[in-house]
mmCIF file of C-alpha atoms in Angstrom:
data_model
loop_
_atom_site.group_PDB
_atom_site.id
_atom_site.type_symbol
_atom_site.label_atom_id
_atom_site.label_comp_id
_atom_site.label_asym_id
_atom_site.label_seq_id
_atom_site.Cartn_x
_atom_site.Cartn_y
_atom_site.Cartn_z
ATOM 1 C CA UNK A 111 15.211 -46.883 5.247
ATOM 2 C CA UNK A 112 13.545 -43.784 6.536
ATOM 3 C CA UNK A 113 16.461 -42.743 8.738
ATOM 4 C CA UNK A 114 18.591 -41.190 6.001
ATOM 5 C CA UNK A 115 15.826 -38.897 4.640
ATOM 6 C CA UNK A 116 14.999 -37.829 8.191
ATOM 7 C CA UNK A 117 18.624 -36.972 8.910
ATOM 8 C CA UNK A 118 18.879 -35.134 5.597
ATOM 9 C CA UNK A 119 15.761 -33.079 6.270
ATOM 10 C CA UNK A 120 16.935 -32.253 9.778
ATOM 11 C CA UNK A 121 20.322 -31.130 8.500
ATOM 12 C CA UNK A 122 18.795 -28.955 5.784
ATOM 13 C CA UNK A 123 16.437 -27.353 8.276
ATOM 14 C CA UNK A 124 19.313 -26.598 10.649
ATOM 15 C CA UNK A 125 21.248 -24.989 7.806
ATOM 16 C CA UNK A 126 18.320 -22.930 6.512
ATOM 17 C CA UNK A 127 16.987 -21.823 9.906
ATOM 18 C CA UNK A 128 19.397 -18.861 10.307
ATOM 19 C CA UNK A 129 18.602 -17.713 6.773
ATOM 20 C CA UNK A 130 14.880 -17.969 7.463
ATOM 21 C CA UNK A 131 15.212 -15.775 10.553
ATOM 22 C CA UNK A 132 17.209 -13.216 8.581
ATOM 23 C CA UNK A 133 14.585 -13.187 5.836
ATOM 24 C CA UNK A 134 11.834 -12.571 8.397
ATOM 25 C CA UNK A 135 13.743 -9.710 10.007
ATOM 26 C CA UNK A 136 14.509 -8.177 6.649
ATOM 27 C CA UNK A 137 10.847 -8.383 5.618
ATOM 28 C CA UNK A 138 9.791 -6.608 8.832
ATOM 29 C CA UNK A 139 12.472 -3.966 8.301
ATOM 30 C CA UNK A 140 11.444 -3.282 4.710
ATOM 31 C CA UNK A 141 7.749 -3.219 5.613
ATOM 32 C CA UNK A 142 8.477 -0.710 8.363
ATOM 33 C CA UNK A 143 10.344 1.530 5.929
ATOM 34 C CA UNK A 144 7.481 1.396 3.452
ATOM 35 C CA UNK A 145 5.059 2.343 6.209
ATOM 36 C CA UNK A 146 7.114 5.368 7.250
ATOM 37 C CA UNK A 147 7.525 6.516 3.638
ATOM 38 C CA UNK A 148 3.760 6.267 3.151
ATOM 39 C CA UNK A 149 3.200 8.240 6.374
ATOM 40 C CA UNK A 150 5.625 10.972 5.273
ATOM 41 C CA UNK A 151 3.954 11.337 1.876
ATOM 42 C CA UNK A 152 0.479 11.428 3.427
ATOM 43 C CA UNK A 153 1.542 14.043 5.983
ATOM 44 C CA UNK A 154 2.905 16.340 3.259
ATOM 45 C CA UNK A 155 -0.360 15.994 1.364
ATOM 46 C CA UNK A 156 -2.316 16.700 4.548
ATOM 47 C CA UNK A 157 -0.436 19.961 5.114
ATOM 48 C CA UNK A 158 -1.512 21.246 1.693
ATOM 49 C CA UNK A 159 -5.084 19.958 2.085
ATOM 50 C CA UNK A 160 -5.468 21.529 5.538
ATOM 51 C CA UNK A 161 -5.132 25.023 4.087
ATOM 52 C CA UNK A 162 -8.092 24.419 1.805
ATOM 53 C CA UNK A 163 -10.007 22.556 4.524
ATOM 54 C CA UNK A 164 -9.918 25.574 6.843
ATOM 55 C CA UNK A 165 -11.650 27.732 4.227
ATOM 56 C CA UNK A 166 -14.189 25.036 3.379
ATOM 57 C CA UNK A 167 -14.961 24.410 7.054
ATOM 58 C CA UNK A 168 -15.684 28.087 7.656
ATOM 59 C CA UNK A 169 -17.901 28.273 4.568
ATOM 60 C CA UNK A 170 -19.848 25.126 5.472
ATOM 61 C CA UNK A 171 -20.280 26.376 9.032
ATOM 62 C CA UNK A 172 -21.724 29.699 7.887
ATOM 63 C CA UNK A 173 -24.069 27.911 5.471
ATOM 64 C CA UNK A 174 -25.138 25.376 8.169
ATOM 65 C CA UNK A 175 -23.718 22.703 5.927
ATOM 66 C CA UNK A 176 -21.468 19.676 6.428
ATOM 67 C CA UNK A 177 -18.605 20.208 8.873
ATOM 68 C CA UNK A 178 -16.245 17.316 9.637
ATOM 69 C CA UNK A 179 -15.571 17.536 13.362
ATOM 70 C CA UNK A 180 -13.442 14.442 13.789
ATOM 71 C CA UNK A 181 -12.349 11.587 11.542
ATOM 72 C CA UNK A 182 -9.951 8.688 12.047
ATOM 73 C CA UNK A 183 -8.770 5.962 9.712
ATOM 74 C CA UNK A 184 -7.202 2.685 10.788
ATOM 75 C CA UNK A 185 -7.692 0.498 13.842
ATOM 76 C CA UNK A 186 -8.553 1.191 17.505
ATOM 77 C CA UNK A 187 -10.629 4.171 16.449
ATOM 78 C CA UNK A 188 -11.489 5.096 20.036
ATOM 79 C CA UNK A 189 -7.872 6.263 20.429
ATOM 80 C CA UNK A 190 -6.630 9.591 19.153
ATOM 81 C CA UNK A 191 -3.180 10.000 17.592
ATOM 82 C CA UNK A 192 -1.478 12.983 16.067
ATOM 83 C CA UNK A 193 0.857 13.071 13.066
ATOM 84 C CA UNK A 194 4.050 12.759 15.115
ATOM 85 C CA UNK A 195 7.188 11.242 13.672
ATOM 86 C CA UNK A 196 7.772 7.527 13.946
ATOM 87 C CA UNK A 197 11.184 6.085 14.689
ATOM 88 C CA UNK A 198 12.838 4.132 11.867
ATOM 89 C CA UNK A 199 12.128 0.405 12.033
ATOM 90 C CA UNK A 200 14.646 -1.655 13.951
ATOM 91 C CA UNK A 201 15.067 -5.405 14.206
ATOM 92 C CA UNK A 202 16.642 -7.607 16.851
ATOM 93 C CA UNK A 203 19.407 -8.979 14.656
ATOM 94 C CA UNK A 204 21.142 -8.711 11.274
ATOM 95 C CA UNK A 205 19.097 -8.462 8.097
ATOM 96 C CA UNK A 206 21.911 -9.777 5.869
ATOM 97 C CA UNK A 207 23.731 -13.068 6.176
ATOM 98 C CA UNK A 208 27.493 -12.566 6.708
ATOM 99 C CA UNK A 209 29.893 -13.838 4.057
ATOM 100 C CA UNK A 210 31.401 -17.194 5.083
ATOM 101 C CA UNK A 211 35.066 -16.926 6.051
ATOM 102 C CA UNK A 212 37.508 -18.446 3.577
ATOM 103 C CA UNK A 213 41.034 -19.769 4.324
ATOM 104 C CA UNK A 214 42.667 -16.530 3.153
ATOM 105 C CA UNK A 215 40.788 -14.687 5.911
ATOM 106 C CA UNK A 216 42.407 -16.798 8.596
ATOM 107 C CA UNK A 217 45.868 -15.329 7.922
ATOM 108 C CA UNK A 218 44.628 -11.775 8.284
ATOM 109 C CA UNK A 219 44.166 -9.905 11.490
ATOM 110 C CA UNK A 220 40.648 -9.932 12.770
ATOM 111 C CA UNK A 221 39.874 -6.453 11.515
ATOM 112 C CA UNK A 222 36.200 -7.183 11.917
ATOM 113 C CA UNK A 223 36.332 -7.249 15.702
ATOM 114 C CA UNK A 224 35.299 -3.601 15.869
ATOM 115 C CA UNK A 225 32.459 -4.125 13.441
ATOM 116 C CA UNK A 226 31.366 -7.181 15.397
ATOM 117 C CA UNK A 227 31.250 -5.084 18.536
ATOM 118 C CA UNK A 228 29.294 -2.432 16.695
ATOM 119 C CA UNK A 229 26.924 -5.107 15.466
ATOM 120 C CA UNK A 230 26.343 -6.324 19.013
ATOM 121 C CA UNK A 231 25.712 -2.731 20.085
ATOM 122 C CA UNK A 232 23.240 -2.274 17.263
ATOM 123 C CA UNK A 233 21.456 -5.471 18.197
ATOM 124 C CA UNK A 234 21.109 -4.333 21.802
ATOM 125 C CA UNK A 235 19.942 -0.897 20.694
ATOM 126 C CA UNK A 236 17.510 -2.430 18.256
ATOM 127 C CA UNK A 237 15.870 -4.395 21.035
ATOM 128 C CA UNK A 238 15.001 -1.128 22.761
ATOM 129 C CA UNK A 239 13.923 0.667 19.568
ATOM 130 C CA UNK A 240 11.787 -2.227 18.373
ATOM 131 C CA UNK A 241 9.232 -1.158 20.965
ATOM 132 C CA UNK A 242 9.040 2.292 19.354
ATOM 133 C CA UNK A 243 8.291 0.750 15.985
ATOM 134 C CA UNK A 244 5.614 -1.481 17.484
ATOM 135 C CA UNK A 245 3.975 1.673 18.832
ATOM 136 C CA UNK A 246 3.348 3.010 15.346
ATOM 137 C CA UNK A 247 -0.036 4.775 15.599
ATOM 138 C CA UNK A 248 -2.842 2.358 14.844
ATOM 139 C CA UNK A 249 -4.893 5.096 13.190
ATOM 140 C CA UNK A 250 -4.437 8.525 11.642
ATOM 141 C CA UNK A 251 -6.380 11.761 11.926
ATOM 142 C CA UNK A 252 -8.097 12.476 8.604
ATOM 143 C CA UNK A 253 -10.402 15.302 9.687
ATOM 144 C CA UNK A 254 -8.961 17.894 7.320
ATOM 145 C CA UNK A 255 -8.609 15.378 4.509
ATOM 146 C CA UNK A 256 -12.338 14.585 4.557
ATOM 147 C CA UNK A 257 -13.306 18.253 4.865
ATOM 148 C CA UNK A 258 -11.166 18.874 1.780
ATOM 149 C CA UNK A 259 -13.395 16.474 -0.197
ATOM 150 C CA UNK A 260 -16.681 18.096 0.921
ATOM 151 C CA UNK A 261 -18.528 19.808 -1.905
ATOM 152 C CA UNK A 262 -21.873 21.580 -1.606
ATOM 153 C CA UNK A 263 -22.458 20.154 1.885
ATOM 154 C CA UNK A 264 -21.922 16.594 0.692
ATOM 155 C CA UNK A 265 -19.101 14.086 0.936
ATOM 156 C CA UNK A 266 -18.974 11.251 -1.573
ATOM 157 C CA UNK A 267 -16.167 8.691 -1.802
ATOM 158 C CA UNK A 268 -16.155 5.676 -4.102
ATOM 159 C CA UNK A 269 -16.247 2.071 -2.930
ATOM 160 C CA UNK A 270 -12.488 1.560 -2.745
ATOM 161 C CA UNK A 271 -9.784 1.459 -0.107
ATOM 162 C CA UNK A 272 -9.447 4.848 1.557
ATOM 163 C CA UNK A 273 -5.685 4.304 1.821
ATOM 164 C CA UNK A 274 -5.433 5.412 -1.812
ATOM 165 C CA UNK A 275 -6.919 8.848 -1.115
ATOM 166 C CA UNK A 276 -4.818 11.980 -0.827
ATOM 167 C CA UNK A 277 -3.589 12.448 2.728
ATOM 168 C CA UNK A 278 -4.313 8.828 3.642
ATOM 169 C CA UNK A 279 -2.276 5.667 4.132
ATOM 170 C CA UNK A 280 -2.974 2.362 5.833
ATOM 171 C CA UNK A 281 -1.374 2.538 9.306
ATOM 172 C CA UNK A 282 -2.321 -1.087 9.974
ATOM 173 C CA UNK A 283 -0.453 -2.539 7.013
ATOM 174 C CA UNK A 284 2.165 -5.043 8.099
ATOM 175 C CA UNK A 285 1.411 -4.509 11.785
ATOM 176 C CA UNK A 286 -1.923 -6.246 12.246
ATOM 177 C CA UNK A 287 -4.247 -8.437 10.213
ATOM 178 C CA UNK A 288 -7.150 -6.071 10.904
ATOM 179 C CA UNK A 289 -8.594 -4.164 7.946
ATOM 180 C CA UNK A 290 -8.682 -0.400 8.508
ATOM 181 C CA UNK A 291 -11.986 1.383 9.092
ATOM 182 C CA UNK A 292 -13.123 4.982 8.827
ATOM 183 C CA UNK A 293 -14.806 6.774 11.739
ATOM 184 C CA UNK A 294 -16.459 10.130 11.120
ATOM 185 C CA UNK A 295 -18.146 12.603 13.453
ATOM 186 C CA UNK A 296 -19.784 15.443 11.564
ATOM 187 C CA UNK A 297 -22.038 18.410 12.114
ATOM 188 C CA UNK A 298 -25.025 19.273 9.947
ATOM 189 C CA UNK A 299 -26.677 22.543 10.920
ATOM 190 C CA UNK A 300 -26.448 22.293 14.719
ATOM 191 C CA UNK A 301 -26.808 18.498 14.932
ATOM 192 C CA UNK A 302 -23.870 16.150 15.489
ATOM 193 C CA UNK A 303 -23.710 12.629 14.043
ATOM 194 C CA UNK A 304 -21.323 9.665 14.091
ATOM 195 C CA UNK A 305 -20.827 6.823 11.635
ATOM 196 C CA UNK A 306 -18.190 4.168 10.879
ATOM 197 C CA UNK A 307 -17.425 2.717 7.447
ATOM 198 C CA UNK A 308 -15.531 -0.377 6.394
ATOM 199 C CA UNK A 309 -12.496 0.324 4.243
ATOM 200 C CA UNK A 310 -14.123 -0.679 0.964
ATOM 201 C CA UNK A 311 -17.533 0.874 1.662
ATOM 202 C CA UNK A 312 -18.683 3.887 -0.358
ATOM 203 C CA UNK A 313 -18.958 7.002 1.789
ATOM 204 C CA UNK A 314 -21.922 9.348 1.496
ATOM 205 C CA UNK A 315 -22.495 12.127 4.007
ATOM 206 C CA UNK A 316 -24.919 13.143 5.331
ATOM 207 C CA UNK A 317 -26.013 9.546 5.858
ATOM 208 C CA UNK A 318 -29.365 8.175 7.084
ATOM 209 C CA UNK A 319 -27.367 5.443 8.857
ATOM 210 C CA UNK A 320 -25.466 7.927 11.013
ATOM 211 C CA UNK A 321 -26.220 8.056 14.728
ATOM 212 C CA UNK A 322 -27.408 11.346 16.193
ATOM 213 C CA UNK A 323 -25.328 12.038 19.296
ATOM 214 C CA UNK A 324 -25.980 15.673 20.220
ATOM 215 C CA UNK A 325 -26.455 19.308 19.375
ATOM 216 C CA UNK A 326 -23.798 22.022 19.431
ATOM 217 C CA UNK A 327 -26.346 24.642 20.547
ATOM 218 C CA UNK A 328 -27.859 22.798 23.495
ATOM 219 C CA UNK A 329 -24.508 21.170 24.420
ATOM 220 C CA UNK A 330 -21.959 23.941 23.807
ATOM 221 C CA UNK A 331 -19.394 22.646 26.300
ATOM 222 C CA UNK A 332 -18.921 19.211 24.703
ATOM 223 C CA UNK A 333 -15.592 18.776 22.876
ATOM 224 C CA UNK A 334 -17.083 17.377 19.688
ATOM 225 C CA UNK A 335 -13.804 17.547 17.795
ATOM 226 C CA UNK A 336 -11.947 15.197 20.172
#
């Protein structure tokens, strides 16, 4: 009695499996495109903000105020990435199911042979380019963005995701299940501090929770901005 339902379920699963794989590939492809669009928009905003940040950084430095030396947002914050371009997302197969052939197609010449060959070529190329997409930077440099928000030697950000700020986006979205974090190294007078915030934490600098790591006067050869 249970044989027929089992056979039915097996048959349905075999039929739907190719569609399921296509849906997964298409979801990865669309997520990759959204990520690149977000990166492009954030980079354009960063370019505008950097011009203001340079002036603010000079002013804060002269006033012995708050200077953002280094800031990263995302995952693997010990690594440093620049704002280089990221290759378009590629997948290892088609993202659309082909139309089933109908009897009228059988009488026609196989004009799709070229496109099939091109498809195979694209699949092989995609396998190589998939690695480039998987190497999307796990964090972004937000040094100038944070300096832009400094006012009167203070930085205050509300308790909300930093990915919504100007010049920001979530580089982890769709790539890992890890929530992004914000790392900041800043200078106050001649002292250098470090602190890390969770994505939804409010940010207030200077912070009593920050760790003192050095002094730019007594340690002039340290690359604090790296």
